[in-house]
Amino acid sequence: MQVYKVGGAVRDRLLGLPVTDVDRVVVGATTEEMLAQGFRPVGADFPVFLHPKTGEEYALARTERKSGRGYGGFTFYASPEVTLEEDLIRRDLTINAMAEDDQLNLTDPYHGQRDLEARILRHVSPAFAEDPLRVLRVARFAARYAGLGFTVADETMDLMRQLSESGELQALTAERSWKEISRALMEDHPQVFIQVLRDCGALKVLMPEVDALFGVPQPATHHPEIDTGLHTLSVLEQSALHKQPLTVRWACLLHDLGKGLTPEEEWPRHIAHEHTGLKLIKAVNERFKVPKDCQELALLVGQYHTHGHRALELKASTLLELLQSFDIYRRPQRFEEFIAACEMDARGRKGLELRSYPQADYLRGAAKAAREVAVQPLLEQGFKGPELGEALKRERLKALKIYKDNA
Ligand code: CTP
């Protein structure tokens, strides 16, 4: 039997990037031979094994046929007769369909190296269409390698467009979609992920609420870029430039969804978009079974980002309500993430990317002032239960008034 490295490990080595995961394909072996050598089978259906010592993945060369809708609808054929070329042709992109042996001899029947050099993401064969998740994968690779100059081949875009129109994307499970979305958002150019999905019509299917933002104007005085969709892309871009965590990036993507609902006669103003957007943010959160911390922050940022921007003008009582809504006493990190998302929103405007955001330190200072109100003296004065809560609020309000006056 022969063993080859395949997929991402070969691609990233040729790109001169660090290789983390190594997948291997085994040609000319049977399941029995693998078991006899001590390999551990991964699942009942997949001909995939773990190396007894390194724990790395070894898959028997296989062909695949789609036999139904969705992810379960595949039949595999793995046997010692399946060739390396047959295994490679079922893969998504030419740059992912190369193999190399121990001596670094490259097997590249579908010209992955040529496409690597030309910086092209191109599908290997029509079998691409057998897994609709690949639409998201290609957009994710575009987001990852945009800095190197990669773009999606026209014919691959056509195929992605057909897949988006066919209704196949609806068959994807929430879990598989979220895995791609969350990985893509953490890439260096997450805005490219959204742009590619939009260009092939997949955004309209997956997140119509985000797609609807394109073509919606905002006032040029605050938003020189005008278009709400372009603004959202810039906010995402800023979130990556500033190395924000997933929670913040997710909130950045969804913060303005309400603007997609504004009646045209009110354009370019978006009165109360913070409130109208909440049900849309909730719907997107639920569609992809998004982790709780991401869900929560997206809703809070959606509701309060304009408070963040107006922080310096807020009355002490409104400031207190904001801090209470974030439960800053028990969740200090979440309030920091809110401030970060507001700052990314402010920076995601054309020509204003480098403008300072004094609201951030002002909000931090307000949170500190509220937190510094001590409970002990109130307990000593005999306050208990709900009355203690009220007394604490009064003291915090006093502290915020002093903070505001001295700021
Ligand atoms: N693959 C595919 N279609 C998919 C998933 C995977 O064709 N839907 C193939 C590709 O050849 C890919 C390989 O399986 O290179 C390994 O998949 P995976 O580990 O998910 O991706 P990598 O290419 O290794 O990329 P990453 O760096 O994102 O892990």
mmCIF file of N, CA, C and O in Angstrom, residues 218-254:
data_model
loop_
_atom_site.group_PDB
_atom_site.id
_atom_site.type_symbol
_atom_site.label_atom_id
_atom_site.label_comp_id
_atom_site.label_asym_id
_atom_site.label_seq_id
_atom_site.Cartn_x
_atom_site.Cartn_y
_atom_site.Cartn_z
ATOM 1 N N GLN A 218 -27.757 55.202 3.866
ATOM 2 C CA GLN A 218 -27.711 55.868 5.176
ATOM 3 C C GLN A 218 -27.294 57.317 4.921
ATOM 4 O O GLN A 218 -26.768 57.626 3.853
ATOM 5 N N PRO A 219 -27.486 58.213 5.895
ATOM 6 C CA PRO A 219 -27.114 59.621 5.663
ATOM 7 C C PRO A 219 -25.610 59.768 5.416
ATOM 8 O O PRO A 219 -24.798 59.261 6.191
ATOM 9 N N ALA A 220 -25.248 60.478 4.366
ATOM 10 C CA ALA A 220 -23.833 60.621 3.992
ATOM 11 C C ALA A 220 -23.032 61.382 5.043
ATOM 12 O O ALA A 220 -21.822 61.194 5.151
ATOM 13 N N THR A 221 -23.716 62.211 5.855
ATOM 14 C CA THR A 221 -22.986 62.974 6.868
ATOM 15 C C THR A 221 -22.320 62.053 7.893
ATOM 16 O O THR A 221 -21.175 62.248 8.270
ATOM 17 N N HIS A 222 -23.049 61.011 8.310
ATOM 18 C CA HIS A 222 -22.477 60.057 9.263
ATOM 19 C C HIS A 222 -21.786 58.901 8.578
ATOM 20 O O HIS A 222 -20.887 58.277 9.122
ATOM 21 N N HIS A 223 -22.298 58.563 7.391
ATOM 22 C CA HIS A 223 -21.827 57.366 6.695
ATOM 23 C C HIS A 223 -21.412 57.714 5.266
ATOM 24 O O HIS A 223 -22.197 57.534 4.336
ATOM 25 N N PRO A 224 -20.166 58.192 5.088
ATOM 26 C CA PRO A 224 -19.728 58.574 3.738
ATOM 27 C C PRO A 224 -19.849 57.423 2.730
ATOM 28 O O PRO A 224 -19.984 57.669 1.530
ATOM 29 N N GLU A 225 -19.835 56.176 3.203
ATOM 30 C CA GLU A 225 -19.949 55.034 2.276
ATOM 31 C C GLU A 225 -21.402 54.834 1.827
ATOM 32 O O GLU A 225 -21.662 54.089 0.871
ATOM 33 N N ILE A 226 -22.321 55.455 2.522
ATOM 34 C CA ILE A 226 -23.774 55.446 2.247
ATOM 35 C C ILE A 226 -24.434 54.066 2.347
ATOM 36 O O ILE A 226 -25.315 53.861 3.157
ATOM 37 N N ASP A 227 -24.002 53.102 1.547
ATOM 38 C CA ASP A 227 -24.690 51.799 1.477
ATOM 39 C C ASP A 227 -24.514 50.997 2.783
ATOM 40 O O ASP A 227 -23.391 50.793 3.262
ATOM 41 N N THR A 228 -25.624 50.510 3.323
ATOM 42 C CA THR A 228 -25.572 49.788 4.609
ATOM 43 C C THR A 228 -24.851 48.441 4.480
ATOM 44 O O THR A 228 -24.167 48.003 5.411
ATOM 45 N N GLY A 229 -24.992 47.797 3.324
ATOM 46 C CA GLY A 229 -24.290 46.525 3.109
ATOM 47 C C GLY A 229 -22.785 46.740 3.086
ATOM 48 O O GLY A 229 -22.021 46.007 3.735
ATOM 49 N N LEU A 230 -22.342 47.772 2.361
ATOM 50 C CA LEU A 230 -20.900 48.070 2.290
ATOM 51 C C LEU A 230 -20.374 48.463 3.669
ATOM 52 O O LEU A 230 -19.266 48.083 4.053
ATOM 53 N N HIS A 231 -21.187 49.198 4.416
ATOM 54 C CA HIS A 231 -20.800 49.564 5.785
ATOM 55 C C HIS A 231 -20.593 48.296 6.623
ATOM 56 O O HIS A 231 -19.589 48.155 7.325
ATOM 57 N N THR A 232 -21.530 47.351 6.517
ATOM 58 C CA THR A 232 -21.417 46.106 7.291
ATOM 59 C C THR A 232 -20.118 45.366 6.935
ATOM 60 O O THR A 232 -19.419 44.857 7.820
ATOM 61 N N LEU A 233 -19.785 45.330 5.649
ATOM 62 C CA LEU A 233 -18.533 44.677 5.238
ATOM 63 C C LEU A 233 -17.329 45.391 5.858
ATOM 64 O O LEU A 233 -16.384 44.749 6.327
ATOM 65 N N SER A 234 -17.373 46.726 5.884
ATOM 66 C CA SER A 234 -16.241 47.480 6.458
ATOM 67 C C SER A 234 -16.130 47.253 7.967
ATOM 68 O O SER A 234 -15.030 47.202 8.512
ATOM 69 N N VAL A 235 -17.268 47.122 8.638
ATOM 70 C CA VAL A 235 -17.239 46.888 10.088
ATOM 71 C C VAL A 235 -16.584 45.519 10.358
ATOM 72 O O VAL A 235 -15.743 45.378 11.244
ATOM 73 N N LEU A 236 -16.965 44.537 9.532
ATOM 74 C CA LEU A 236 -16.356 43.207 9.666
ATOM 75 C C LEU A 236 -14.849 43.276 9.405
ATOM 76 O O LEU A 236 -14.051 42.658 10.114
ATOM 77 N N GLU A 237 -14.487 44.034 8.381
ATOM 78 C CA GLU A 237 -13.064 44.183 8.034
ATOM 79 C C GLU A 237 -12.297 44.773 9.217
ATOM 80 O O GLU A 237 -11.217 44.293 9.578
ATOM 81 N N GLN A 238 -12.868 45.809 9.833
ATOM 82 C CA GLN A 238 -12.233 46.420 10.993
ATOM 83 C C GLN A 238 -12.110 45.421 12.145
ATOM 84 O O GLN A 238 -11.110 45.381 12.845
ATOM 85 N N SER A 239 -13.143 44.592 12.320
ATOM 86 C CA SER A 239 -13.120 43.636 13.435
ATOM 87 C C SER A 239 -11.970 42.637 13.268
ATOM 88 O O SER A 239 -11.393 42.185 14.250
ATOM 89 N N ALA A 240 -11.634 42.324 12.020
ATOM 90 C CA ALA A 240 -10.504 41.414 11.786
ATOM 91 C C ALA A 240 -9.181 42.153 11.946
ATOM 92 O O ALA A 240 -8.238 41.636 12.558
ATOM 93 N N LEU A 241 -9.116 43.383 11.435
ATOM 94 C CA LEU A 241 -7.887 44.185 11.587
ATOM 95 C C LEU A 241 -7.548 44.368 13.057
ATOM 96 O O LEU A 241 -6.384 44.393 13.446
ATOM 97 N N HIS A 242 -8.587 44.492 13.890
ATOM 98 C CA HIS A 242 -8.380 44.705 15.321
ATOM 99 C C HIS A 242 -8.421 43.395 16.111
ATOM 100 O O HIS A 242 -8.553 43.428 17.343
ATOM 101 N N LYS A 243 -8.334 42.276 15.383
ATOM 102 C CA LYS A 243 -8.216 40.945 16.020
ATOM 103 C C LYS A 243 -9.298 40.678 17.063
ATOM 104 O O LYS A 243 -9.031 40.169 18.159
ATOM 105 N N GLN A 244 -10.530 41.043 16.741
ATOM 106 C CA GLN A 244 -11.621 40.833 17.688
ATOM 107 C C GLN A 244 -12.019 39.356 17.746
ATOM 108 O O GLN A 244 -11.857 38.631 16.772
ATOM 109 N N PRO A 245 -12.563 38.918 18.887
ATOM 110 C CA PRO A 245 -13.007 37.522 19.008
ATOM 111 C C PRO A 245 -14.303 37.282 18.215
ATOM 112 O O PRO A 245 -14.946 38.235 17.761
ATOM 113 N N LEU A 246 -14.671 36.016 18.105
ATOM 114 C CA LEU A 246 -15.846 35.624 17.299
ATOM 115 C C LEU A 246 -17.123 36.342 17.753
ATOM 116 O O LEU A 246 -17.925 36.772 16.914
ATOM 117 N N THR A 247 -17.316 36.450 19.060
ATOM 118 C CA THR A 247 -18.530 37.109 19.570
ATOM 119 C C THR A 247 -18.681 38.505 18.953
ATOM 120 O O THR A 247 -19.762 38.877 18.489
ATOM 121 N N VAL A 248 -17.588 39.258 18.963
ATOM 122 C CA VAL A 248 -17.628 40.641 18.449
ATOM 123 C C VAL A 248 -17.857 40.630 16.931
ATOM 124 O O VAL A 248 -18.652 41.422 16.410
ATOM 125 N N ARG A 249 -17.190 39.718 16.228
ATOM 126 C CA ARG A 249 -17.341 39.686 14.765
ATOM 127 C C ARG A 249 -18.778 39.338 14.371
ATOM 128 O O ARG A 249 -19.328 39.902 13.432
ATOM 129 N N TRP A 250 -19.367 38.415 15.122
ATOM 130 C CA TRP A 250 -20.761 38.026 14.831
ATOM 131 C C TRP A 250 -21.694 39.222 15.081
ATOM 132 O O TRP A 250 -22.568 39.535 14.280
ATOM 133 N N ALA A 251 -21.465 39.912 16.194
ATOM 134 C CA ALA A 251 -22.287 41.089 16.508
ATOM 135 C C ALA A 251 -22.105 42.169 15.434
ATOM 136 O O ALA A 251 -23.062 42.841 15.048
ATOM 137 N N CYS A 252 -20.884 42.324 14.937
ATOM 138 C CA CYS A 252 -20.620 43.319 13.874
ATOM 139 C C CYS A 252 -21.452 43.002 12.628
ATOM 140 O O CYS A 252 -22.027 43.889 12.008
ATOM 141 N N LEU A 253 -21.501 41.722 12.281
ATOM 142 C CA LEU A 253 -22.231 41.324 11.065
ATOM 143 C C LEU A 253 -23.729 41.647 11.182
ATOM 144 O O LEU A 253 -24.362 42.018 10.199
ATOM 145 N N LEU A 254 -24.270 41.490 12.386
ATOM 146 C CA LEU A 254 -25.731 41.589 12.536
ATOM 147 C C LEU A 254 -26.227 42.921 13.112
ATOM 148 O O LEU A 254 -27.438 43.123 13.213
#
